Coordinates of C-alpha atoms in Angstrom, one line a residue:
X1 CA 0.0 0.0 0.0
X2 CA 2.8 2.5 0.9
X3 CA 4.6 1.6 -2.3
X4 CA 1.5 2.4 -4.4
X5 CA 1.0 5.7 -2.5
X6 CA 4.6 6.7 -3.1
X7 CA 4.4 5.9 -6.7
X8 CA 1.2 7.9 -7.2
X9 CA 2.7 10.9 -5.4
X10 CA 5.8 10.6 -7.6
X11 CA 3.7 10.6 -10.7
X12 CA 1.8 13.7 -9.5
X13 CA 5.1 15.5 -8.8
X14 CA 6.5 14.6 -12.2
X15 CA 3.5 16.0 -13.9
X16 CA 3.7 19.2 -12.0
X17 CA 7.4 19.5 -12.8
X18 CA 6.7 18.9 -16.5
X19 CA 3.9 21.5 -16.5
X20 CA 5.5 24.5 -14.9
X21 CA 8.8 23.9 -13.2
X22 CA 10.0 24.1 -9.6
X23 CA 9.4 27.9 -9.2
X24 CA 5.8 27.4 -10.3
X25 CA 5.3 24.5 -7.9
X26 CA 6.6 26.7 -5.1
X27 CA 4.2 29.5 -6.1
X28 CA 1.2 27.2 -6.1
X29 CA 1.8 26.2 -2.5
X30 CA 2.6 29.7 -1.2
X31 CA -0.1 31.9 -2.6
X32 CA -1.9 34.6 -0.6
X33 CA -4.6 33.7 1.8
X34 CA -7.7 35.6 2.9
X35 CA -7.1 37.5 6.1
X36 CA -8.6 36.6 9.4
X37 CA -10.7 39.7 10.4
X38 CA -12.3 38.2 13.5
X39 CA -15.6 36.4 14.4
X40 CA -18.2 36.3 11.6
X41 CA -20.9 39.0 11.5
X42 CA -24.0 37.5 13.1
X43 CA -26.1 37.8 9.9
X44 CA -27.3 35.5 7.1
X45 CA -26.2 36.9 3.7
X46 CA -27.5 35.9 0.3
X47 CA -24.9 36.3 -2.4
X48 CA -26.2 37.1 -5.9
X49 CA -23.5 37.1 -8.6
X50 CA -24.3 38.8 -11.9
X51 CA -23.2 37.0 -15.1
X52 CA -20.9 40.0 -15.8
X53 CA -18.8 38.6 -12.9
X54 CA -19.4 34.8 -13.1
X55 CA -18.7 34.8 -16.9
X56 CA -16.0 37.5 -17.0
X57 CA -13.2 36.9 -19.4
X58 CA -10.7 38.7 -21.6
X59 CA -8.1 37.9 -24.2
X60 CA -4.3 38.1 -24.3
X61 CA -1.4 37.3 -26.7
X62 CA 1.1 34.6 -25.7
X63 CA 4.8 34.9 -26.4
X64 CA 4.3 33.2 -29.8
X65 CA 1.7 35.8 -30.8
X66 CA -1.4 33.5 -30.4
X67 CA -4.7 34.8 -28.9
X68 CA -5.9 33.1 -25.7
X69 CA -9.2 33.4 -23.8
X70 CA -8.6 34.1 -20.2
X71 CA -11.6 33.0 -18.0
X72 CA -11.5 35.2 -14.9
X73 CA -15.1 35.0 -13.5
X74 CA -15.1 31.5 -11.9
X75 CA -12.0 32.1 -9.8
X76 CA -13.1 35.5 -8.7
X77 CA -16.6 34.2 -7.9
X78 CA -15.2 31.3 -5.8
X79 CA -12.9 33.5 -3.9
X80 CA -15.6 36.1 -3.1
X81 CA -17.9 33.3 -1.9
X82 CA -15.2 31.9 0.3
X83 CA -14.7 35.5 1.7
X84 CA -18.5 35.7 2.4
X85 CA -18.3 32.4 4.4
X86 CA -15.5 33.9 6.5
X87 CA -17.4 37.2 7.0
X88 CA -21.0 36.1 7.8
X89 CA -22.6 33.6 10.1
X90 CA -24.2 31.8 7.2
X91 CA -24.3 32.3 3.4
X92 CA -27.2 31.5 1.0
X93 CA -26.3 30.9 -2.7
X94 CA -28.8 30.7 -5.6
X95 CA -29.7 27.1 -6.2
X96 CA -28.6 25.8 -2.8
X97 CA -30.9 24.0 -0.3
X98 CA -31.2 27.2 1.7
X99 CA -32.2 29.4 -1.3
X100 CA -35.8 29.7 -0.1
X101 CA -34.8 31.1 3.3
X102 CA -35.1 34.8 3.9
X103 CA -31.7 36.4 4.4
X104 CA -30.8 39.3 6.8
X105 CA -28.9 41.0 4.0
X106 CA -28.6 40.4 0.2
X107 CA -25.4 41.3 -1.6
X108 CA -25.4 41.6 -5.4
X109 CA -22.1 41.8 -7.2
X110 CA -21.3 42.7 -10.8
X111 CA -18.0 43.3 -12.6
X112 CA -16.8 45.9 -15.1
X113 CA -14.7 44.6 -17.9
X114 CA -11.4 43.2 -16.5
X115 CA -8.2 44.6 -17.8
X116 CA -5.2 42.3 -18.4
X117 CA -1.9 43.3 -20.0
X118 CA 1.3 41.3 -20.6
X119 CA 4.5 42.9 -21.8
X120 CA 5.5 40.1 -24.2
X121 CA 8.8 41.7 -25.3
X122 CA 10.4 41.4 -21.8
X123 CA 13.8 40.0 -21.0
X124 CA 14.4 36.5 -19.8
X125 CA 11.5 34.1 -19.3
X126 CA 9.3 36.3 -17.1
X127 CA 7.0 38.9 -18.6
X128 CA 5.6 41.8 -16.6
X129 CA 1.8 41.6 -16.3
X130 CA -0.9 43.7 -14.8
X131 CA -4.5 42.6 -13.9
X132 CA -7.2 45.0 -12.8
X133 CA -10.5 43.9 -11.4
X134 CA -13.5 46.3 -10.7
X135 CA -16.5 44.9 -8.9
X136 CA -19.5 46.7 -7.5
X137 CA -21.1 45.2 -4.4
X138 CA -24.6 46.4 -3.5
X139 CA -26.1 45.7 -0.1
X140 CA -29.9 45.3 0.6
X141 CA -31.7 44.7 3.9
X142 CA -34.3 42.0 4.5
X143 CA -37.1 44.1 3.0
X144 CA -35.1 44.8 -0.2
X145 CA -34.2 48.4 0.7
X146 CA -30.7 49.5 -0.3
X147 CA -28.2 49.8 2.5
X148 CA -25.3 51.0 0.4
X149 CA -22.9 50.1 -2.4
X150 CA -19.2 49.6 -2.3
X151 CA -16.8 49.7 -5.3
X152 CA -14.1 47.0 -5.0
X153 CA -11.0 47.8 -7.1
X154 CA -7.7 46.1 -7.2
X155 CA -4.7 46.2 -9.6
X156 CA -1.9 43.7 -9.2
X157 CA 1.4 43.5 -11.1
X158 CA 3.6 40.4 -11.3
X159 CA 6.2 38.8 -13.6
X160 CA 4.7 35.8 -15.2
X161 CA 6.8 32.7 -16.0
X162 CA 6.6 30.9 -19.3
X163 CA 5.3 27.3 -19.0
X164 CA 8.1 24.8 -19.3
X165 CA 6.7 23.1 -22.4
X166 CA 8.6 22.5 -25.6
X167 CA 7.3 25.5 -27.4
X168 CA 7.3 27.8 -24.3
X169 CA 4.5 30.0 -25.7
X170 CA 2.0 30.4 -22.9
X171 CA 2.3 31.8 -19.4
X172 CA 1.5 30.5 -15.9
X173 CA -1.4 32.7 -15.1
X174 CA -3.6 30.8 -12.6
X175 CA -1.7 31.7 -9.4
X176 CA -1.6 35.4 -10.5
X177 CA -5.4 35.4 -11.0
X178 CA -5.8 33.7 -7.6
X179 CA -3.7 36.3 -5.8
X180 CA -5.5 39.2 -7.4
X181 CA -8.9 37.6 -6.6
X182 CA -7.7 37.2 -2.9
X183 CA -6.9 41.0 -2.7
X184 CA -10.3 41.8 -4.1
X185 CA -12.1 39.4 -1.7
X186 CA -10.1 41.0 1.2
X187 CA -11.5 44.4 0.3
X188 CA -15.0 42.8 0.2
X189 CA -14.5 41.4 3.7
X190 CA -13.4 44.8 5.0
X191 CA -16.1 46.8 3.3
X192 CA -18.8 44.4 4.6
X193 CA -17.6 44.8 8.1
X194 CA -17.6 48.6 7.7
X195 CA -21.2 48.6 6.6
X196 CA -22.4 45.6 8.7
X197 CA -20.3 45.4 11.9
X198 CA -21.0 42.7 14.5
X199 CA -24.1 43.7 16.5
X200 CA -25.5 45.7 13.5
X201 CA -29.0 44.9 12.2
X202 CA -30.3 46.3 9.0
X203 CA -33.5 48.3 9.8
X204 CA -36.8 47.3 8.3
X205 CA -37.1 50.6 6.6
X206 CA -33.5 50.6 5.4
X207 CA -33.1 54.2 6.4
X208 CA -30.4 53.8 9.1
X209 CA -28.1 51.3 10.7
X210 CA -28.4 50.8 14.5
X211 CA -25.2 50.2 16.4
X212 CA -24.8 48.4 19.7
X213 CA -21.9 48.4 22.1
X214 CA -20.5 45.0 21.2
X215 CA -16.7 45.3 21.3
X216 CA -15.0 44.2 18.1
X217 CA -11.7 42.3 17.5
X218 CA -11.4 44.1 14.1
X219 CA -10.7 47.8 13.5
X220 CA -14.4 48.5 13.0
X221 CA -15.4 50.4 16.1
X222 CA -18.7 51.1 17.7
X223 CA -19.3 54.0 20.0
X224 CA -18.0 53.0 23.5
X225 CA -20.5 52.7 26.2
X226 CA -18.7 55.4 28.2
X227 CA -19.1 57.8 25.3
X228 CA -22.7 56.9 24.8
X229 CA -23.4 58.0 28.3
X230 CA -21.9 61.4 27.7
X231 CA -24.4 64.2 27.4
X232 CA -24.3 65.7 23.9
X233 CA -26.7 68.0 22.0
X234 CA -29.4 66.1 20.2
X235 CA -28.5 65.6 16.6
X236 CA -30.0 63.6 13.7
X237 CA -26.5 62.6 12.6
X238 CA -24.8 59.3 13.4
X239 CA -21.5 57.9 12.1
X240 CA -19.2 55.0 12.2
X241 CA -15.4 55.2 12.0
X242 CA -13.2 52.4 10.6
X243 CA -9.5 51.9 10.4
X244 CA -8.4 50.1 7.2
X245 CA -4.8 49.1 6.5
X246 CA -3.3 48.2 3.2
X247 CA -2.7 44.4 3.7
X248 CA -5.7 43.9 6.0
X249 CA -3.7 42.4 9.0
X250 CA -4.7 45.4 11.3
X251 CA -1.1 46.1 12.0
X252 CA 0.4 49.3 10.6
X253 CA 3.8 48.9 9.1
X254 CA 6.4 51.4 7.8
X255 CA 5.5 52.5 4.3
X256 CA 2.0 51.2 4.5
X257 CA -1.1 53.2 3.4
X258 CA -3.8 53.5 6.0
X259 CA -7.4 54.9 5.7
X260 CA -9.7 56.1 8.4
X261 CA -13.1 55.7 6.8
X262 CA -16.1 57.6 8.3
X263 CA -19.7 56.8 7.2
X264 CA -22.2 59.5 8.2
X265 CA -26.0 59.1 8.1
X266 CA -28.7 61.7 8.6
X267 CA -31.5 59.9 10.5
X268 CA -33.6 63.0 10.9
X269 CA -36.4 64.6 8.9
X270 CA -34.5 67.8 8.1
X271 CA -31.5 68.5 5.9
X272 CA -28.4 69.1 8.0
X273 CA -26.8 72.1 6.3
X274 CA -23.2 72.1 7.6
X275 CA -21.1 69.6 9.5
X276 CA -17.6 68.1 9.5
X277 CA -15.5 65.2 10.7
X278 CA -12.4 65.9 12.8
X279 CA -9.5 63.5 13.4
X280 CA -7.3 63.9 16.5
X281 CA -4.5 61.8 18.1
X282 CA -0.8 61.7 18.8
X283 CA 1.1 64.3 16.8
X284 CA 3.7 61.9 15.3
X285 CA 0.8 59.9 13.8
X286 CA -1.4 62.9 13.0
X287 CA 1.2 64.7 10.9
X288 CA 1.1 61.8 8.4
X289 CA -2.4 62.9 7.3
X290 CA -2.7 65.7 4.7
X291 CA -5.9 66.9 6.4
X292 CA -7.4 66.3 9.8
X293 CA -10.8 67.9 9.1
X294 CA -13.1 67.0 6.3
X295 CA -16.3 68.9 5.4
X296 CA -19.5 66.8 5.0
X297 CA -21.6 69.4 3.2
X298 CA -25.4 69.4 3.2
X299 CA -26.9 66.0 4.1
X300 CA -30.6 65.4 3.2
X301 CA -32.9 63.3 5.4
X302 CA -32.0 59.6 5.1
X303 CA -28.9 60.6 3.2
X304 CA -25.4 59.2 3.9
X305 CA -21.9 60.1 3.0
X306 CA -18.5 58.4 3.3
X307 CA -15.2 60.3 3.8
X308 CA -11.7 59.1 4.2
X309 CA -8.5 60.3 6.0
X310 CA -5.5 58.8 4.1
X311 CA -1.9 58.6 5.3
X312 CA 1.4 56.8 4.7
X313 CA 3.3 55.4 7.7
X314 CA 6.8 56.8 8.1
X315 CA 10.0 54.8 7.8
X316 CA 10.7 54.7 11.6
X317 CA 7.5 55.0 13.6
X318 CA 8.1 56.3 17.1
X319 CA 5.0 54.7 18.5
X320 CA 3.9 51.1 18.9
X321 CA 0.4 51.7 20.4
X322 CA -1.8 54.8 19.9
X323 CA -5.3 55.9 19.6
X324 CA -7.0 58.1 17.0
X325 CA -10.2 59.9 17.9
X326 CA -12.9 60.7 15.3
X327 CA -15.4 63.4 16.1
X328 CA -18.5 64.6 14.2
X329 CA -19.1 68.4 14.7
X330 CA -21.6 71.0 13.6
X331 CA -20.7 74.1 11.7
X332 CA -20.4 76.0 15.0
X333 CA -17.8 73.4 16.2
X334 CA -20.2 71.7 18.7
X335 CA -20.2 67.8 18.9
X336 CA -23.0 66.3 16.8
X337 CA -22.5 62.8 18.1
X338 CA -20.3 61.0 20.7
X339 CA -16.7 60.7 19.5
X340 CA -15.3 57.3 18.6
X341 CA -11.8 55.9 19.4
X342 CA -9.8 53.7 17.1
X343 CA -6.9 51.8 18.7
X344 CA -3.8 51.6 16.5
X345 CA -1.2 48.9 16.6
X346 CA 2.1 49.8 14.9
X347 CA 4.7 47.3 13.9
X348 CA 8.2 48.7 14.7
X349 CA 10.7 48.6 11.9
X350 CA 13.0 45.6 12.3
X351 CA 16.6 46.6 11.6
X352 CA 20.0 45.5 12.5
X353 CA 22.5 48.0 13.9
X354 CA 24.4 47.9 10.6
X355 CA 21.3 48.2 8.4
X356 CA 20.5 51.4 6.5
X357 CA 17.2 51.9 8.3
X358 CA 19.0 52.2 11.6
X359 CA 19.7 56.0 11.4
X360 CA 23.3 56.6 12.5
X361 CA 24.0 58.9 15.4
X362 CA 24.9 62.5 14.5
X363 CA 28.5 63.2 13.8
X364 CA 29.9 65.6 16.4
X365 CA 31.7 68.7 15.3
X366 CA 30.7 68.4 11.6
X367 CA 28.0 71.0 11.2
X368 CA 27.8 72.5 7.7
X369 CA 25.4 75.4 7.9
X370 CA 26.1 76.5 4.3
X371 CA 25.0 73.3 2.6
X372 CA 21.4 72.3 1.7
X373 CA 19.2 69.3 0.8
X374 CA 15.8 69.2 -1.0
X375 CA 14.5 65.6 -0.7
X376 CA 11.3 64.7 -2.6
X377 CA 9.6 61.3 -2.4
X378 CA 6.3 60.3 -4.1
X379 CA 4.8 56.9 -3.2
X380 CA 1.3 58.0 -4.2
X381 CA -0.5 60.5 -6.4
X382 CA -3.7 62.4 -6.5
X383 CA -4.7 60.5 -9.7
X384 CA -4.9 56.9 -8.6
X385 CA -4.3 55.6 -12.1
X386 CA -0.6 56.7 -11.9
X387 CA 1.2 53.6 -10.6
X388 CA 3.0 54.3 -7.3
X389 CA 6.5 53.5 -6.2
X390 CA 6.1 51.7 -2.9
X391 CA 9.1 53.1 -1.0
X392 CA 9.8 56.5 -2.7
X393 CA 8.5 58.6 0.3
X394 CA 10.4 56.5 2.7
X395 CA 13.6 56.8 0.6
X396 CA 13.3 60.6 0.7
X397 CA 12.8 60.5 4.4
X398 CA 15.8 58.3 5.1
X399 CA 18.1 60.4 2.7
X400 CA 17.0 63.5 4.6
X401 CA 17.9 61.9 8.0
X402 CA 21.3 60.8 6.7
X403 CA 22.3 64.3 5.5
X404 CA 21.3 65.7 8.9
X405 CA 23.1 63.1 11.1
X406 CA 26.1 62.1 8.9
X407 CA 26.2 65.2 6.6
X408 CA 26.0 67.7 9.4
X409 CA 23.2 69.7 7.8
X410 CA 21.1 71.7 10.3
X411 CA 17.4 70.8 10.3
X412 CA 16.5 74.1 8.8
X413 CA 18.8 73.4 5.8
X414 CA 16.8 70.3 4.9
X415 CA 13.4 70.5 3.1
X416 CA 11.5 67.2 2.9
X417 CA 8.5 67.0 0.5
X418 CA 6.5 63.7 0.6
X419 CA 3.4 62.6 -1.3
X420 CA 0.6 65.3 -0.7
X421 CA 3.2 67.9 0.3
X422 CA 5.0 67.5 -3.0
X423 CA 2.6 69.4 -5.2
X424 CA 4.1 71.3 -8.1
X425 CA 3.8 74.7 -6.3
X426 CA 5.6 73.1 -3.3
X427 CA 8.5 72.0 -5.6
X428 CA 8.6 75.4 -7.3
X429 CA 8.6 77.3 -4.0
X430 CA 11.6 75.2 -2.8
X431 CA 13.6 75.7 -6.0
X432 CA 12.7 79.3 -6.8
X433 CA 12.3 80.9 -3.3
X434 CA 13.8 78.8 -0.5
X435 CA 17.1 77.7 -2.1
X436 CA 18.0 81.0 -3.8
X437 CA 17.5 82.9 -0.6
X438 CA 19.8 80.5 1.4
X439 CA 22.7 79.4 -0.8
X440 CA 26.1 81.2 -1.1
X441 CA 29.0 80.7 -3.5
X442 CA 30.5 78.1 -1.1
X443 CA 27.3 76.0 -0.8
X444 CA 26.8 72.4 -1.7
X445 CA 23.2 71.7 -2.8
X446 CA 21.7 68.2 -3.3
X447 CA 18.3 67.7 -4.8
X448 CA 17.0 64.1 -4.4
X449 CA 13.9 63.0 -6.2
X450 CA 12.3 59.5 -5.8
X451 CA 9.2 59.0 -7.9
X452 CA 8.5 59.0 -11.6
X453 CA 9.4 60.9 -14.7
X454 CA 7.6 61.1 -18.1
X455 CA 9.4 61.5 -21.4
X456 CA 7.9 63.0 -24.5
X457 CA 8.5 61.5 -28.0
X458 CA 11.1 64.2 -28.5
X459 CA 12.9 63.1 -25.3
X460 CA 11.9 66.1 -23.1
X461 CA 11.8 64.8 -19.5
X462 CA 9.1 65.8 -16.9
X463 CA 9.0 65.0 -13.2
X464 CA 5.6 63.9 -11.9
X465 CA 4.5 65.8 -8.8
X466 CA 1.7 64.6 -6.5
X467 CA -0.9 66.7 -8.4
X468 CA 0.5 65.6 -11.8
X469 CA -1.4 64.1 -14.7
X470 CA -0.1 61.9 -17.4
X471 CA -2.4 63.6 -19.9
X472 CA -1.7 67.2 -19.0
X473 CA 1.9 68.5 -19.4
X474 CA 1.0 71.7 -17.6
X475 CA 0.6 69.7 -14.4
X476 CA 4.1 68.1 -14.7
X477 CA 7.4 69.7 -13.8
X478 CA 9.8 70.0 -16.8
X479 CA 13.3 68.8 -15.9
X480 CA 14.7 71.7 -17.9
X481 CA 13.0 74.2 -15.5
X482 CA 14.5 72.4 -12.5
X483 CA 18.0 72.5 -14.1
X484 CA 17.5 76.1 -15.0
X485 CA 16.6 77.0 -11.4
X486 CA 19.6 75.0 -10.0
X487 CA 21.9 76.5 -12.6
X488 CA 21.1 80.0 -11.3
X489 CA 22.0 79.2 -7.7
X490 CA 25.0 80.9 -6.1
X491 CA 26.5 77.5 -5.2
X492 CA 29.9 75.8 -5.5
X493 CA 28.4 72.4 -6.4
X494 CA 24.8 71.2 -7.3
X495 CA 23.9 67.6 -7.4
X496 CA 20.6 66.1 -8.7
X497 CA 19.7 62.5 -7.8
X498 CA 16.8 60.6 -9.4
X499 CA 15.6 57.2 -8.3
X500 CA 12.4 56.0 -10.0
X501 CA 10.5 55.0 -13.1
X502 CA 11.0 56.6 -16.5
X503 CA 7.8 56.4 -18.5
X504 CA 7.1 56.9 -22.2
X505 CA 4.5 59.5 -23.2
X506 CA 3.3 58.4 -26.6
X507 CA 1.3 55.7 -28.5
X508 CA 3.2 52.6 -27.3
X509 CA 4.7 50.7 -30.2
X510 CA 3.7 53.3 -32.8
X511 CA 5.7 56.4 -31.8
X512 CA 9.4 56.5 -32.2
X513 CA 10.8 57.7 -28.8
X514 CA 13.9 59.7 -28.3
X515 CA 15.9 58.8 -25.2
X516 CA 15.4 60.8 -22.0
X517 CA 17.2 64.2 -22.0
X518 CA 18.7 64.5 -18.5
X519 CA 21.4 67.2 -19.2
X520 CA 20.1 70.7 -19.6
X521 CA 21.5 73.6 -21.6
X522 CA 23.1 75.3 -18.6
X523 CA 25.3 72.2 -18.0
X524 CA 26.1 73.2 -14.4
X525 CA 24.4 70.3 -12.5
X526 CA 26.0 67.0 -11.7
X527 CA 23.4 64.2 -12.1
X528 CA 23.1 60.7 -10.7
X529 CA 20.3 58.8 -12.4
X530 CA 19.2 55.4 -11.1
X531 CA 18.7 53.7 -14.5
X532 CA 19.6 54.1 -18.1
X533 CA 16.9 54.7 -20.7
X534 CA 13.3 53.9 -20.0
X535 CA 11.8 51.5 -17.4
X536 CA 11.6 51.2 -13.6
X537 CA 14.5 51.2 -11.3
X538 CA 14.2 48.3 -9.0
X539 CA 12.5 48.3 -5.5
X540 CA 13.1 45.5 -3.0
X541 CA 10.5 44.3 -0.5
X542 CA 13.3 42.8 1.5
X543 CA 15.4 46.0 1.7
X544 CA 12.3 48.3 1.9
X545 CA 14.0 50.7 -0.5
X546 CA 14.7 51.4 -4.1
X547 CA 17.8 49.4 -5.0
X548 CA 19.7 52.5 -6.1
X549 CA 18.8 54.5 -2.9
X550 CA 19.7 51.5 -0.7
X551 CA 23.3 51.5 -2.0
X552 CA 23.4 55.3 -2.0
X553 CA 22.6 55.1 1.8
X554 CA 25.2 52.4 2.3
X555 CA 27.7 54.6 0.6
X556 CA 26.8 57.6 2.6
X557 CA 27.2 55.7 5.9
X558 CA 30.8 54.9 5.0
X559 CA 31.1 52.0 2.7
X560 CA 32.0 54.3 -0.2
X561 CA 35.0 55.7 1.7
X562 CA 37.7 53.7 -0.1
X563 CA 40.6 55.6 1.4
X564 CA 39.2 55.2 4.9
X565 CA 39.8 58.8 5.9
X566 CA 36.4 59.3 7.5
X567 CA 35.0 61.4 4.7
X568 CA 32.6 60.3 1.9
X569 CA 32.9 62.4 -1.2
X570 CA 30.8 62.8 -4.3
X571 CA 33.3 60.9 -6.4
X572 CA 33.4 58.0 -4.0
X573 CA 29.6 57.7 -3.9
X574 CA 29.5 57.8 -7.7
X575 CA 32.0 55.0 -8.0
X576 CA 30.3 52.9 -5.3
X577 CA 26.8 53.0 -6.7
X578 CA 27.9 52.3 -10.3
X579 CA 29.8 49.3 -9.0
X580 CA 27.2 47.9 -6.6
X581 CA 23.8 48.5 -8.2
X582 CA 24.3 46.5 -11.5
X583 CA 25.8 43.5 -9.6
X584 CA 22.9 43.5 -7.1
X585 CA 20.3 43.8 -9.8
X586 CA 21.7 40.8 -11.6
X587 CA 22.3 38.6 -8.6
X588 CA 19.1 39.4 -6.6
X589 CA 16.6 40.3 -9.3
X590 CA 18.0 38.6 -12.5
X591 CA 17.5 42.0 -14.2
X592 CA 19.7 44.8 -15.5
X593 CA 19.9 48.2 -13.9
X594 CA 22.8 50.5 -14.8
X595 CA 22.9 53.9 -13.1
X596 CA 24.3 56.8 -15.2
X597 CA 26.4 59.6 -13.9
X598 CA 26.1 62.8 -16.0
X599 CA 28.9 65.2 -15.1
X600 CA 28.2 68.9 -15.5
X601 CA 30.1 70.0 -18.7
X602 CA 31.1 73.3 -17.0
X603 CA 32.5 71.5 -14.0
X604 CA 33.5 68.1 -15.4
X605 CA 36.1 66.5 -13.2
X606 CA 35.9 69.3 -10.7
X607 CA 34.5 69.3 -7.1
X608 CA 34.2 65.5 -7.0
X609 CA 36.1 65.8 -3.8
X610 CA 33.2 67.7 -2.2
X611 CA 32.3 66.0 1.1
X612 CA 28.8 64.6 1.5
X613 CA 29.0 62.8 4.9
X614 CA 31.5 62.2 7.7
X615 CA 30.6 58.8 9.3
X616 CA 32.0 58.3 12.8
X617 CA 32.4 54.6 12.1
X618 CA 33.5 53.3 8.7
X619 CA 31.7 49.9 8.0
X620 CA 33.4 47.3 5.9
X621 CA 31.8 47.0 2.5
X622 CA 30.7 43.5 1.4

């Protein structure tokens, strides 16, 4: 019997190996799982899936140029149903034995056309792919009255491997679809709990949602009993605050996006003309939000509105436990409902003493009051269709910290612009007003930009600010204007550093593109560009940095100091990153990334001995 079982197992493994190789087998047994968000909601939910979802499919070209049908609906439907079973006490499906029972809530789901792209001209045997799923979930109470609708949207990117068949034409797509479906289903679980938290019963009339004081194990918070007992002016407004994190594990981590969602309902018979939602809490956490007060506007009887406070966690959170308070106030500032408290758990950054995320101690006696740094990092954009760089904001924050501690720059000599604070007017103000008023003929100026650039067919390069738009050049920042501003500075040395993605602006495949133009007419700025040509400079989920910036930081902390004299110069950093980055890209990512150093024509070969940092301890480079 054991021999037969071993033989059968061996045959299965051989078939799997023949189908997709060892990497694919590993991926099939290590895919993403649905998160555990706590006990099920004590409701019976009926799930109605529209054919637009269950039969959703699209087409794609394989590497041999043949068209394939990609059936998306069944996998997405199965994953959403599994998520419903984890979210609700019981689930009724059409055609099941329980189909005649009356549910507490009915959820109808339909899908817009899915979007699937594969870059078939990629290097090696892995092709970059992108899958976008858009599902609308509509919630109805037992009487059929609408409770609300929630758009579920997810876009996932991954490199797909070619199947290990003789022709090697098609890609291994199923695990990619399963992971994307899991992310979509995780959103469904979170949004269901926002609308229908434990202890919540849809009202018969469907006009409001009544909350109880049942404590939750998720981030969905009801009003505490102590707050309910507080005397507040009578108001027809009620609200529910919910903390949502990016990966759904209810633990905030460095670089993670978080949302505080507030759902407001007018349960009265009159329109409420003016009210607002206010967010308060510890200052280190509160400063990550671009706004802490959001206006609701007029709210009609029975009407509802959802608002969100959005932030990105910093690289080195100073707190591990905190509380955010959400208050609903009238136009005169008086409370309109008892406030709600959201407990926050923050995962401290794990770093070794020699790791770049462990900010070095300040160098004593090395203050340089005449030198300046402008650090800009964009991990998100106002227009969500612009793909984000995950660690760009954190990279800018860490670079700024290094120049203060190891570079000796006073805090007032460092300007840090991240995400929503890196609007085009913010960048212009720093370049045209702040730097010219500060610098002298002996100043060293470093401008660091982590984010994305867009290149026109003629090769003109534009930086994308937070309020930028791929379809509107007037909302981009031309690199030639940045270079012109830097060229007018009264400074001994100016360095521009770019780590990010270089995009093409033109009809892909039909427009001949000139290479990016990085060097301006003034020719007075030394430039360090993370990659050559078009494409994305690499980011590492292990290192939590862009690869280029990671080695820039290692160089600044002393590894670039080849003569071991305790001073890291521009020339030493240039040599270090051009040596380290290509080797690391090939060994760790099996890809090519070659930084380019563009010397200023007017100062070629000069001032490369300018000192960037003075590390107190010189680490040994690996």
